[in-house]
CSV table of C-alpha atoms in Angstrom, one decimal:
chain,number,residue,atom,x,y,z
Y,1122,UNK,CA,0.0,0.0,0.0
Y,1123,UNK,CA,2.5,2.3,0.9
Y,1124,UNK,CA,4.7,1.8,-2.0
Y,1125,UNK,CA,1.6,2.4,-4.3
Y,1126,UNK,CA,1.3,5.6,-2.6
Y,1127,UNK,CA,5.0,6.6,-3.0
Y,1128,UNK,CA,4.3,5.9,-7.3
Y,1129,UNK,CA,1.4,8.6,-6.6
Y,1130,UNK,CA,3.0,11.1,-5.0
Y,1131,UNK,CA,6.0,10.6,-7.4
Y,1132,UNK,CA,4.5,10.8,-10.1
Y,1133,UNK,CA,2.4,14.6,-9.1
Y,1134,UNK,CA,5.4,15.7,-7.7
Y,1135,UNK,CA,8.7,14.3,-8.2
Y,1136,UNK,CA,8.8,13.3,-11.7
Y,1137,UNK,CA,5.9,15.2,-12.4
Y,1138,UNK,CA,5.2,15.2,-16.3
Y,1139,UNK,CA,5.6,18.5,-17.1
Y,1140,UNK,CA,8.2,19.6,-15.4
Y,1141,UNK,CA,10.9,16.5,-15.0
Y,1142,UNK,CA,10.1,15.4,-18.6
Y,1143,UNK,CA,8.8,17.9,-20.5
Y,1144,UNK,CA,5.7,15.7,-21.5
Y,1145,UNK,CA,2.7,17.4,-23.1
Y,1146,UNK,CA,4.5,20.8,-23.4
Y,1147,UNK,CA,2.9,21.7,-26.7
Y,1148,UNK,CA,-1.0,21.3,-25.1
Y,1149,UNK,CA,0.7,23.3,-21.8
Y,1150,UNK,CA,1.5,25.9,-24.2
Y,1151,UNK,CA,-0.9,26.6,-26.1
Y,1152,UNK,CA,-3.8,25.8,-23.8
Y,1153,UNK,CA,-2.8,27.6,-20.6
Y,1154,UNK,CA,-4.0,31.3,-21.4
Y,1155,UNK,CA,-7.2,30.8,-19.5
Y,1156,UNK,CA,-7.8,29.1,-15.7
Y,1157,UNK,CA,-11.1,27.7,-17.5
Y,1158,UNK,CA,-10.0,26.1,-20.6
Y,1159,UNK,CA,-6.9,24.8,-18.9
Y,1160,UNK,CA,-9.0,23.1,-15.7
Y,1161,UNK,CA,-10.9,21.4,-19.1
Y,1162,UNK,CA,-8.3,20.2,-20.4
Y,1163,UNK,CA,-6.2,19.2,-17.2
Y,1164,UNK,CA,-9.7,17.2,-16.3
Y,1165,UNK,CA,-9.8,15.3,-19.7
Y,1166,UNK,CA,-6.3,14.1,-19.7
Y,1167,UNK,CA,-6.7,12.9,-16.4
Y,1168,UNK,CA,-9.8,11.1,-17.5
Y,1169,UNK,CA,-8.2,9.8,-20.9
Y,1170,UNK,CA,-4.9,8.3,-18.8
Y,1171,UNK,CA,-6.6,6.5,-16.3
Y,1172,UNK,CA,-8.5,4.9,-19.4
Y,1173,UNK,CA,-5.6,4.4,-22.1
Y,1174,UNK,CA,-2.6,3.2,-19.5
Y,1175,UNK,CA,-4.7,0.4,-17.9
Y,1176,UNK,CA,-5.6,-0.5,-21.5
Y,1177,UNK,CA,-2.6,-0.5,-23.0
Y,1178,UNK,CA,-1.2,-2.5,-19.9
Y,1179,UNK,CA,-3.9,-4.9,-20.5
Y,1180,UNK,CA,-2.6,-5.4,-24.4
Y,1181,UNK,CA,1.3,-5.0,-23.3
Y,1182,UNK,CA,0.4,-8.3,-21.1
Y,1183,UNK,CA,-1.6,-10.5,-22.4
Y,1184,UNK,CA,-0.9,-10.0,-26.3
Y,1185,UNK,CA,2.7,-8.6,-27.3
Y,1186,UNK,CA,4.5,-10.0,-24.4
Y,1187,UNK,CA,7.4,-13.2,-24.7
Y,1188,UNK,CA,5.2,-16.1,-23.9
Y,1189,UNK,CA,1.9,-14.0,-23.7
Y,1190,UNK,CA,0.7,-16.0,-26.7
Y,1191,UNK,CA,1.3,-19.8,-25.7
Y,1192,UNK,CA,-2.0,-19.6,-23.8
Y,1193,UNK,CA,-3.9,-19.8,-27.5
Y,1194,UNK,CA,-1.4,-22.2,-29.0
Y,1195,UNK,CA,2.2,-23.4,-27.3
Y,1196,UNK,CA,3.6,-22.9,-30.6
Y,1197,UNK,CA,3.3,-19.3,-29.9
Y,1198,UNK,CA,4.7,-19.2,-26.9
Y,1199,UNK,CA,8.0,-17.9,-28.1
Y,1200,UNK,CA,6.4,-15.2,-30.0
Y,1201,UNK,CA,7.4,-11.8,-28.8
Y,1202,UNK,CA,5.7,-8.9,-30.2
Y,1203,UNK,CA,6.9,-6.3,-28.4
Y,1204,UNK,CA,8.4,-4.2,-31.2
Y,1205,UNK,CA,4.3,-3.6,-32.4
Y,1206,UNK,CA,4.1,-1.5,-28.9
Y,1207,UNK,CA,4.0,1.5,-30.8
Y,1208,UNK,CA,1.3,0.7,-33.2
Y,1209,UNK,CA,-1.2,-0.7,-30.8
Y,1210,UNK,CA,-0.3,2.0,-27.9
Y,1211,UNK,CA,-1.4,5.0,-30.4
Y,1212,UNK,CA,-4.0,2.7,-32.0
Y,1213,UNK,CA,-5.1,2.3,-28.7
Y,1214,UNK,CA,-5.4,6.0,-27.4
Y,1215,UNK,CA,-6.6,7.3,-30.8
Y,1216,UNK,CA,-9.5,4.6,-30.4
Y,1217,UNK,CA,-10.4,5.3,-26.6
Y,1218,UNK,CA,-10.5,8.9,-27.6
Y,1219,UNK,CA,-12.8,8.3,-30.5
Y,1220,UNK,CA,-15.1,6.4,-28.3
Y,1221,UNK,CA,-15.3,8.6,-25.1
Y,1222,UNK,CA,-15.7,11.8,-27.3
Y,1223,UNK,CA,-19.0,9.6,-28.7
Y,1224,UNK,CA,-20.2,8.6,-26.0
Y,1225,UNK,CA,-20.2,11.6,-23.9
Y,1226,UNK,CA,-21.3,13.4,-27.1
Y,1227,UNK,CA,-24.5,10.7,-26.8
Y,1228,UNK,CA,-25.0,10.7,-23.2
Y,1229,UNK,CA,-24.1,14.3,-21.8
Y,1230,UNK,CA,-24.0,16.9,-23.8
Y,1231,UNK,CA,-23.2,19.5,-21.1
Y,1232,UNK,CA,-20.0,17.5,-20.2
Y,1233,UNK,CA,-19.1,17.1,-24.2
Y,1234,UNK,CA,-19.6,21.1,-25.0
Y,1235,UNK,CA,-17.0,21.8,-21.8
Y,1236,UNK,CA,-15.1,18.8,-22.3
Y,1237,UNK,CA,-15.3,17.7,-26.3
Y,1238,UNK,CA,-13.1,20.4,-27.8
Y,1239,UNK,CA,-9.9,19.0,-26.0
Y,1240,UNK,CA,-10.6,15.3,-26.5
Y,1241,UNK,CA,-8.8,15.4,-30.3
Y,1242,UNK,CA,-6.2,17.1,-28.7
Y,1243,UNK,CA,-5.3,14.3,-26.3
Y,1244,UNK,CA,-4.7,12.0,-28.7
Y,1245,UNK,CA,-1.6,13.6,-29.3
Y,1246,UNK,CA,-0.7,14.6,-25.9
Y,1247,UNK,CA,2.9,13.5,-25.2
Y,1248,UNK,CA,2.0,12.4,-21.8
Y,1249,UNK,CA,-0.5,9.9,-22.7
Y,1250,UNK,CA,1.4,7.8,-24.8
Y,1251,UNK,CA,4.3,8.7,-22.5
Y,1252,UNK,CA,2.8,7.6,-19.8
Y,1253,UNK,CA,2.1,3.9,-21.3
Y,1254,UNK,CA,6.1,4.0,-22.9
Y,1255,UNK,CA,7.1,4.5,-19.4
Y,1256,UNK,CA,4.9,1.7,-17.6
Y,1257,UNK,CA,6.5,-0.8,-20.3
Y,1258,UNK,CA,9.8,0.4,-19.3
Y,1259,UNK,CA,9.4,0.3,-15.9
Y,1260,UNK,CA,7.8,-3.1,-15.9
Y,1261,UNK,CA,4.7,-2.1,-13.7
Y,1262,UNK,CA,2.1,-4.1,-12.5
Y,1263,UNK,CA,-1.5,-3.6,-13.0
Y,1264,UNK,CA,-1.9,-2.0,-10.1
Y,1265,UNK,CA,1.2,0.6,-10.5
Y,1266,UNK,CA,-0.1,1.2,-13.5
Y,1267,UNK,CA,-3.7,2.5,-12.3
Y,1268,UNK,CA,-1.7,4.7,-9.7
Y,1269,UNK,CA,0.9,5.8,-12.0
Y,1270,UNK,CA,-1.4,6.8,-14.4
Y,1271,UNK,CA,-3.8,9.1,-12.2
Y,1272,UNK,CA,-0.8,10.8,-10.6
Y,1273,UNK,CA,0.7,11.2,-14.0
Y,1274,UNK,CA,-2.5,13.0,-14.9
Y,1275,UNK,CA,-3.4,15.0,-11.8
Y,1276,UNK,CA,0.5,16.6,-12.6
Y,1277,UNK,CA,-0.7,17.7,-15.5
Y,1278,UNK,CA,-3.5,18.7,-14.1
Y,1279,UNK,CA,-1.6,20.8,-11.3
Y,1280,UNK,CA,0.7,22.1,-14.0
Y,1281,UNK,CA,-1.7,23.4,-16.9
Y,1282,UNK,CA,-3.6,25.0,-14.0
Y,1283,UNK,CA,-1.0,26.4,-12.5
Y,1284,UNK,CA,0.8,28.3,-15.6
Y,1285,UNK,CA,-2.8,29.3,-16.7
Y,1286,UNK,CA,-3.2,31.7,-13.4
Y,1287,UNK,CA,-0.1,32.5,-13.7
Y,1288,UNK,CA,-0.2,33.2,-17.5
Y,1289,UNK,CA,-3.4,35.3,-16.6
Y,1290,UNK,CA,-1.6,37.9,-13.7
Y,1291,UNK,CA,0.9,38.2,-16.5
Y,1292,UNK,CA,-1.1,40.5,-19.0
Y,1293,UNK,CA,-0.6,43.4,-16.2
Y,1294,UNK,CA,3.1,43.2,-16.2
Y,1295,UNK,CA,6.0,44.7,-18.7
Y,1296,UNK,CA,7.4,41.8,-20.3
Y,1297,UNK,CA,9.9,43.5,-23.3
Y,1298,UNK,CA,8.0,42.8,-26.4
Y,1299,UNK,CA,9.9,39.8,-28.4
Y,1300,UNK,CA,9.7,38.2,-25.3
Y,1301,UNK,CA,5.9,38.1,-25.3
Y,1302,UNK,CA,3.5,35.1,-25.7
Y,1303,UNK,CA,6.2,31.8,-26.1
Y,1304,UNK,CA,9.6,33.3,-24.6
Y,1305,UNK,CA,8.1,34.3,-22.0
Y,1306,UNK,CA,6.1,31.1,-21.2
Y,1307,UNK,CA,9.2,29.7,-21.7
Y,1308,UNK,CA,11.1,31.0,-18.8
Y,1309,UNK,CA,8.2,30.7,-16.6
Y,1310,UNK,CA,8.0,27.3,-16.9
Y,1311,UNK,CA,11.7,27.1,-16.4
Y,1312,UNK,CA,11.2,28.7,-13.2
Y,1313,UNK,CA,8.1,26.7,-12.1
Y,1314,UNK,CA,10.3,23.5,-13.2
Y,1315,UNK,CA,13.2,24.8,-10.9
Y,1316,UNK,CA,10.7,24.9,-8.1
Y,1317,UNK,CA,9.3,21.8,-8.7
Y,1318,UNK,CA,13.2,20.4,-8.9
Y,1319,UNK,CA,13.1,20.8,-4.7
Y,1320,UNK,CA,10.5,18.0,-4.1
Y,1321,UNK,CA,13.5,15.5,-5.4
Y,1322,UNK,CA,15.0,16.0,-2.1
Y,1323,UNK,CA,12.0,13.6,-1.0
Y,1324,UNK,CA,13.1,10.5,0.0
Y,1325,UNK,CA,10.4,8.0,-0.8
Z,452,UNK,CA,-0.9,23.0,-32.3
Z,453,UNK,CA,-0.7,27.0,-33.7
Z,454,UNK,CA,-2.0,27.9,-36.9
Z,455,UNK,CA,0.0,27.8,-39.8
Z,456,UNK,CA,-0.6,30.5,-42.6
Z,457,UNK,CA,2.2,30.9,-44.7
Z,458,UNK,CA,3.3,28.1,-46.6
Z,459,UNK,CA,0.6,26.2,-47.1
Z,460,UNK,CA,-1.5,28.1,-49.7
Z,461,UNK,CA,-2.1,27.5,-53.5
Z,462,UNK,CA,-1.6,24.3,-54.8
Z,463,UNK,CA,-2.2,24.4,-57.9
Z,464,UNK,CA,0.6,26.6,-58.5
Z,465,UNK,CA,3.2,23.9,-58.5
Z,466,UNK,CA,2.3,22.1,-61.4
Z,467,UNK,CA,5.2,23.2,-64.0
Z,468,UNK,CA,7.5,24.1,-60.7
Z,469,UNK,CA,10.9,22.0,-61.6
Z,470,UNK,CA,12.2,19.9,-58.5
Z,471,UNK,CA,14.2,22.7,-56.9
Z,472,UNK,CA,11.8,25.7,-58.1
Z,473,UNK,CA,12.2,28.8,-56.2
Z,474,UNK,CA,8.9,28.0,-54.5
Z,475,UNK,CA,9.9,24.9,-53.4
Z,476,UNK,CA,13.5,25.9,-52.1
Z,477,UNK,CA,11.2,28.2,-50.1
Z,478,UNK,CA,9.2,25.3,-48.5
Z,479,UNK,CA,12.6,23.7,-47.5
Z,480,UNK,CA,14.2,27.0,-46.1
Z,481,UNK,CA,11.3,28.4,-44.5
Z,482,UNK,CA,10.8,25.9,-41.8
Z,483,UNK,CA,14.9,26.8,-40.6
Z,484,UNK,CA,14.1,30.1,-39.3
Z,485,UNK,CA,11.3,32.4,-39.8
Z,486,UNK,CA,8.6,29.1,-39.8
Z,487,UNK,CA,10.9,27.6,-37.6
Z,488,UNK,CA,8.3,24.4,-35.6
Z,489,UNK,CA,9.8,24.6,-32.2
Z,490,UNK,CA,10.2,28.8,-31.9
Z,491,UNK,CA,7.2,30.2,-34.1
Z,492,UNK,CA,5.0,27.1,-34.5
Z,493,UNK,CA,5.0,25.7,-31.1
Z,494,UNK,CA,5.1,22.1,-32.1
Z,495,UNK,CA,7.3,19.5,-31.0
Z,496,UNK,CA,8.9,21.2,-27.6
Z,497,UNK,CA,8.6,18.4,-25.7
Z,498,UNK,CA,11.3,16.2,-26.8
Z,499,UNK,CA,13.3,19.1,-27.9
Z,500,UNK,CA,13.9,19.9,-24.4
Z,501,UNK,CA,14.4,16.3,-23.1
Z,502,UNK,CA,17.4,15.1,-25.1
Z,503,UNK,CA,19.5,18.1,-25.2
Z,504,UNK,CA,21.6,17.5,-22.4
Z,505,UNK,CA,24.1,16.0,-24.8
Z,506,UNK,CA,25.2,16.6,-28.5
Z,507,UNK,CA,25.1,13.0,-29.7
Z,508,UNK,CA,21.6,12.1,-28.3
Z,509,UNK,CA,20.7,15.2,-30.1
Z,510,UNK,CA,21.9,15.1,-33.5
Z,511,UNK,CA,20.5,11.7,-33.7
Z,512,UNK,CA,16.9,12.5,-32.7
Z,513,UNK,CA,17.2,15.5,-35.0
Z,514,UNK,CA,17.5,12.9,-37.6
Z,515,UNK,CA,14.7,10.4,-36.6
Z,516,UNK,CA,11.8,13.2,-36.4
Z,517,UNK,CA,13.2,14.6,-40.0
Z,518,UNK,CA,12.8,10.9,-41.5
Z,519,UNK,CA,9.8,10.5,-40.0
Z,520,UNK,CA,8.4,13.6,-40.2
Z,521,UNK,CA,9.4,13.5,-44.3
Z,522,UNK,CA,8.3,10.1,-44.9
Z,523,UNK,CA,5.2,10.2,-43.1
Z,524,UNK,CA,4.1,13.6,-45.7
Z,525,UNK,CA,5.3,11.8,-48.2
Z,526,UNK,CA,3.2,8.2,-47.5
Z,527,UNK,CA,0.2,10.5,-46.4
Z,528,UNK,CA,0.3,13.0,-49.4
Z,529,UNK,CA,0.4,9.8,-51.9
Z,530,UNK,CA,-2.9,8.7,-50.6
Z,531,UNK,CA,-4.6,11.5,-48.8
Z,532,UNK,CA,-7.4,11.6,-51.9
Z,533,UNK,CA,-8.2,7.8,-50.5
Z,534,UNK,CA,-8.6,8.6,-46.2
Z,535,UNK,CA,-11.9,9.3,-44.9
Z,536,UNK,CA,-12.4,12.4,-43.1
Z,537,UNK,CA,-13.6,11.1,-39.6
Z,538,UNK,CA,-11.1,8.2,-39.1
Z,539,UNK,CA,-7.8,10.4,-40.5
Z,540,UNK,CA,-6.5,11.0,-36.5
Z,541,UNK,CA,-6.3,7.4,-36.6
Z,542,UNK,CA,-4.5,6.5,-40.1
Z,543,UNK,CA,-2.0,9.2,-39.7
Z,544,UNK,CA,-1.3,7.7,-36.6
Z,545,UNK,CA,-0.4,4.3,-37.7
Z,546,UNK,CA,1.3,5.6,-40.7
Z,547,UNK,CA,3.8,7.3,-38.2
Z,548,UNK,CA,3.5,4.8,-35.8
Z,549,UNK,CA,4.6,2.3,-38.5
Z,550,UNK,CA,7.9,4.8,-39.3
Z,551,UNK,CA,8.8,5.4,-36.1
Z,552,UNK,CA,9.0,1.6,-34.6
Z,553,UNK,CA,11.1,1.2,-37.9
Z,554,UNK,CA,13.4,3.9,-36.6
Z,555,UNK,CA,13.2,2.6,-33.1
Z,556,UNK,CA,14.5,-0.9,-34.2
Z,557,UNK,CA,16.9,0.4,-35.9
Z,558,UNK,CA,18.5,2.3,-33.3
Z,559,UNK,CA,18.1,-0.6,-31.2
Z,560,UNK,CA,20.5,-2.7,-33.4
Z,561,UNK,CA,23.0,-0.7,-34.8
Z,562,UNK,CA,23.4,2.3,-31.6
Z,563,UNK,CA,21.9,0.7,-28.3
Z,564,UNK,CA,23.7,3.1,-26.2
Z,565,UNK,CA,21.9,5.9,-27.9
Z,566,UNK,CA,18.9,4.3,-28.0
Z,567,UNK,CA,18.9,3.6,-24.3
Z,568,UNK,CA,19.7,7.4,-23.6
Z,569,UNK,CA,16.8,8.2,-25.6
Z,570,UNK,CA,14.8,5.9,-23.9
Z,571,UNK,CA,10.9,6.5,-24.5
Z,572,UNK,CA,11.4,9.5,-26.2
Z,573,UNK,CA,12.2,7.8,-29.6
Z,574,UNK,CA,8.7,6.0,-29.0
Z,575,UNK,CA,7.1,10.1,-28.4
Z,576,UNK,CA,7.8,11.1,-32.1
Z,577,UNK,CA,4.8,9.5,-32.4
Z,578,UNK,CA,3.3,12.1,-30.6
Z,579,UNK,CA,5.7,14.6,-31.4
Z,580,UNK,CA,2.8,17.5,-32.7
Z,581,UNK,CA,5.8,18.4,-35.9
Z,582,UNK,CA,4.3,15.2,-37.6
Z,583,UNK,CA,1.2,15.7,-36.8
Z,584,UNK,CA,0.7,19.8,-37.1
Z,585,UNK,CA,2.9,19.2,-40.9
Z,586,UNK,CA,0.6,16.2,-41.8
Z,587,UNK,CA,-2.7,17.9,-40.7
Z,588,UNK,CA,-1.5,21.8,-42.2
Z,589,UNK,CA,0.4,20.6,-45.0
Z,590,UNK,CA,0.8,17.1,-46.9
Z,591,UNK,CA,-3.3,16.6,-46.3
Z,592,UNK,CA,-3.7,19.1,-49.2
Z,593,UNK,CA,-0.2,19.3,-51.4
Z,594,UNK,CA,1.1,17.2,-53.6
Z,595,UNK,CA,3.6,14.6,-52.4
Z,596,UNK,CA,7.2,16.0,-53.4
Z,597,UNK,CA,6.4,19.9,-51.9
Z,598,UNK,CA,5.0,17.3,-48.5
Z,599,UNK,CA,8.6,15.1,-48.8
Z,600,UNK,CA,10.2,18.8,-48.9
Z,601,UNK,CA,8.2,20.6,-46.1
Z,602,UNK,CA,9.1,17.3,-43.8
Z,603,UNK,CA,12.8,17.4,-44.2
Z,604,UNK,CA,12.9,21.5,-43.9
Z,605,UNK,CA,10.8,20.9,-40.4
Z,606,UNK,CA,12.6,18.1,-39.2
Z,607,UNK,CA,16.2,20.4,-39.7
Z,608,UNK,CA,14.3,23.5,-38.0
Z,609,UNK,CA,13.7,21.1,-35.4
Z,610,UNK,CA,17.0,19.7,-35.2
Z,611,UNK,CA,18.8,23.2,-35.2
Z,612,UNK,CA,17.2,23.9,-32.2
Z,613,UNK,CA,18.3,20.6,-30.6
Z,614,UNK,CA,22.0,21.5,-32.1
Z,615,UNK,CA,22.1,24.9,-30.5
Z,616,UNK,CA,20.8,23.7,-27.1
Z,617,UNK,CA,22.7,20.7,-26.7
Z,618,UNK,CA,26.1,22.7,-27.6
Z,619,UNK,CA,25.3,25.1,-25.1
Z,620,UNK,CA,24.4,22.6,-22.3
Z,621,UNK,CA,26.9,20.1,-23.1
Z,622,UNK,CA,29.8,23.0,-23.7
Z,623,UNK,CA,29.2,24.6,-20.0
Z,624,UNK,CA,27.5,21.4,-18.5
Z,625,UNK,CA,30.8,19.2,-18.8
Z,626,UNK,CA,32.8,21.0,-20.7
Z,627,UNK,CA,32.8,19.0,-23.7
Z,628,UNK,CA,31.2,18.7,-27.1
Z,629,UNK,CA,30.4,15.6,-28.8
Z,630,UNK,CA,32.2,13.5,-26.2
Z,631,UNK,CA,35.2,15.5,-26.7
Z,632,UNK,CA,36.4,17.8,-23.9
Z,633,UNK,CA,36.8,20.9,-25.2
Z,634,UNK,CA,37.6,23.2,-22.1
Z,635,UNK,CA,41.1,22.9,-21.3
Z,636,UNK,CA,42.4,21.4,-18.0
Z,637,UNK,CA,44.2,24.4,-17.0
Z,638,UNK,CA,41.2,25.9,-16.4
Z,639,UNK,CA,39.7,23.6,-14.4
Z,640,UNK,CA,42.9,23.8,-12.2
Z,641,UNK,CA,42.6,27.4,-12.4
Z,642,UNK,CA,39.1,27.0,-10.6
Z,643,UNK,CA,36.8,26.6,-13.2
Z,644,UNK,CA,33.7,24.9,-12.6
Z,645,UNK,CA,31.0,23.2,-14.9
Z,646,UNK,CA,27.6,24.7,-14.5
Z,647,UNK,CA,25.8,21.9,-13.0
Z,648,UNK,CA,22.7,23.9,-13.6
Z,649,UNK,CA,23.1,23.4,-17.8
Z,650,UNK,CA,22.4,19.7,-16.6
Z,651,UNK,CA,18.8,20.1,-15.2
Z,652,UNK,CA,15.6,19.7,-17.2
Z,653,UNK,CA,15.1,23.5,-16.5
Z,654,UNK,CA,18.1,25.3,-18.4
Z,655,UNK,CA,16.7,23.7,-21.6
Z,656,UNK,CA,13.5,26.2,-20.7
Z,657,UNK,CA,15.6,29.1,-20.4
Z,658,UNK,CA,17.6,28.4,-23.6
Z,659,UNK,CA,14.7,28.4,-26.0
Z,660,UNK,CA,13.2,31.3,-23.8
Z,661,UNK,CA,15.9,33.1,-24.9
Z,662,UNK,CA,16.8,31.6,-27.7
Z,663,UNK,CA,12.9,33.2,-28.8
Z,664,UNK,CA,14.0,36.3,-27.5
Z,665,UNK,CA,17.0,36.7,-29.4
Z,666,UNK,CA,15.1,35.4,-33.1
Z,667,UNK,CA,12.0,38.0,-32.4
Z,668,UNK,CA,14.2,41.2,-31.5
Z,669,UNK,CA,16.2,40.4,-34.4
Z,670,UNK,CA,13.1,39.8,-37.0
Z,671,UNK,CA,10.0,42.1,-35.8
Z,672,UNK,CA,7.6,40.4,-37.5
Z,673,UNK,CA,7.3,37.2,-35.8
Z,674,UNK,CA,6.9,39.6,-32.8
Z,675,UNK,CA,2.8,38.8,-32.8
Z,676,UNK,CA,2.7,35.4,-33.6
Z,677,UNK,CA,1.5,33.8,-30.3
């Protein structure tokens, strides 16, 4: 229990997706003008991770795996497919996405018309597919997975939401003008990732 | 994710444009500095910040995104008359998907080292928005060699960024370029530290902050662009 908790708080915090690996950046930058949009869009990834990871976990197990095979036939059971990872990951995401932006189209509207613009933009989100390329490397279980995937997404969450207030007090101040809009986003997030550099002195 | 305006209007144009027209020397060039994909465009920052620390792990992934990201026009200009519009998220996805795990296993045989430094970020060119923004605001509407051409002039925009980074982080974070020390030892005995800041994730931030700065002052009218 308490080591699933240490993979949660590591993954806000520590190596928090934004700031240790620079996963996402493109949606943090260009989504993060407005506290509104960006808790939108923090809200769907978080949704779309815990979804995809699991998923692509399932798949990673019980399909491309050495030996993950033999259970239909043994002469498959030296078939490792683990090279496809790729394919089926993004297949995977690009799918999920399709068929949550449906049926919450469907079901609630009010929840698509606040949440439906972002979902195409997931599928692309670095930290999705990041997020699945690092539970294959790291050789989680099911479990981990689940918890590594909603911390991965509450960082972003925390991040996005972050910058956006930020990016928001900054229209008052005198930032030189070709640093305006990207440069300056830039450094911020530098900054915020040199803050975020002091929870690594946690010992977990 | 940002709009692109510029290059990607008037297609029928090209038609008695030779190979290296004047218009399509323009497609390649563009992308290297004034419609550069990581400074003006926004797209691809993530990984461009994530394997500078060194120049090796650099240059390489400069060269994976520009085959992919030229292939992938390529494949998808040659049959973008035949993809469906609701489903073309998902074929231009497996289309890169396909390139990339061909670059991945590549690396993994013939440069494991690298390959291990780069870790999942070879995997994120999948994601990496340069394929998708070029595929999505260019090679869905030109015709394939312009597409092979905007690819290759993207992927070197992106990799000169990468290049410029990674000197600067690997010259002051270890004092070295390429592997090679380059800062001599006198110095060092003379006091001279590396910066271990140029090592964290953060100083890869700054760089391109600045490295904005510098490419906006010097050209006003990419002041306004985002």
């Amino acid at each position: 229990m308490q080591h699933l908790l240490n993979i949660l708080i590591k993954s806000i915090f520590v190596e928090n997706a934004i700031f240790a690996f620079f996963l996402g950046m493109c949606s943090f930058l260009a989504v993060s003008k407005k506290i509104k949009t960006a808790t939108g869009l923090g809200i769907a990834v978080i949704f779309v991770m815990l979804l995809t990871t699991p998923l692509n976990y399932v798949i990673l197990e019980f399909l491309l795996k050495k030996g993950a095979l033999g259970a239909i036939h043994p002469s498959l059971a030296t078939v490792d497919l683990t090279f496809l990872a790729f394919i089926l990951f993004i297949s995977t995401i690009a799918g999920a996405v399709q068929l949550v932006e449906m049926v919450v189209e469907k079901f609630s509207p009010g929840l698509y018309n606040s949440l439906g613009i972002f979902l195409p933009l997931i599928t692309v989100n670095c930290s999705i597919l990041g997020a699945s390329l690092f539970m294959q490397e790291r050789e989680y279980n099911f479990a981990e997975t689940a918890v590594f995937s909603l911390g991965t997404g509450t960082g972003f969450f925390l991040a996005i939401v972050l910058m956006a207030a930020i990016r928001e007090r900054l229209r008052y101040s005198n930032v030189p003008q070709p640093l305006q809009g990207l440069g300056i986003a830039m450094i911020i997030t530098g900054l915020m990732a040199l803050a975020f550099l002091s929870f690594s002195g946690i010992q977990l | 994710m940002s709009v692109e305006t510029s290059t990607a209007a008037a297609p029928q144009e090209a038609k008695k444009d030779g190979l290296f027209s004047k218009k399509n020397r323009r497609v390649l060039s563009d992308p290297l500095d004034d419609n550069n994909p990581v400074t003006v465009q926004i797209l691809g920052v993530c990984s461009a910040l994530a394997v500078t620390v060194q120049v090796k792990p650099a240059i390489i992934m400069a060269i994976g995104v520009t085959l992919v990201t030229a292939f992938s026009n390529l494949i998808i200009s040659l049959i973008r008359e035949g993809i469906p519009g609701r489903i073309r998220m998902i074929v231009q996805l497996v289309v890169v998907a396909l390139l990339v795990t061909l670059v991945d296993q590549i690396l993994k045989a013939y440069m494991f080292d690298v390959s291990k430094k780069l870790s999942v970020f070879v995997g994120l060119i999948i994601t990496n928005c340069i394929v998708m923004g070029r595929l999505e605001a260019y090679a869905m509407a030109q015709k394939p060699w312009p597409s092979f051409l905007d690819g290759v002039g993207n992927g070197l925009g992106y990799g000169i960024i990468l290049v410029v980074v990674s000197v600067i982080r690997e010259l002051f974070g270890s004092g070295s370029v390429m592997g090679l020390k380059v800062v001599p030892q006198f110095l060092y005995d003379l006091g001279y530290v590396n910066n271990g800041l140029m090592m964290l994730p953060p100083m890869a931030l700054f760089l391109i902050g600045i490295y904005i700065w510098i490419q906006r002052a010097r050209n006003q009218k990419l002041v306004n662009v985002s």
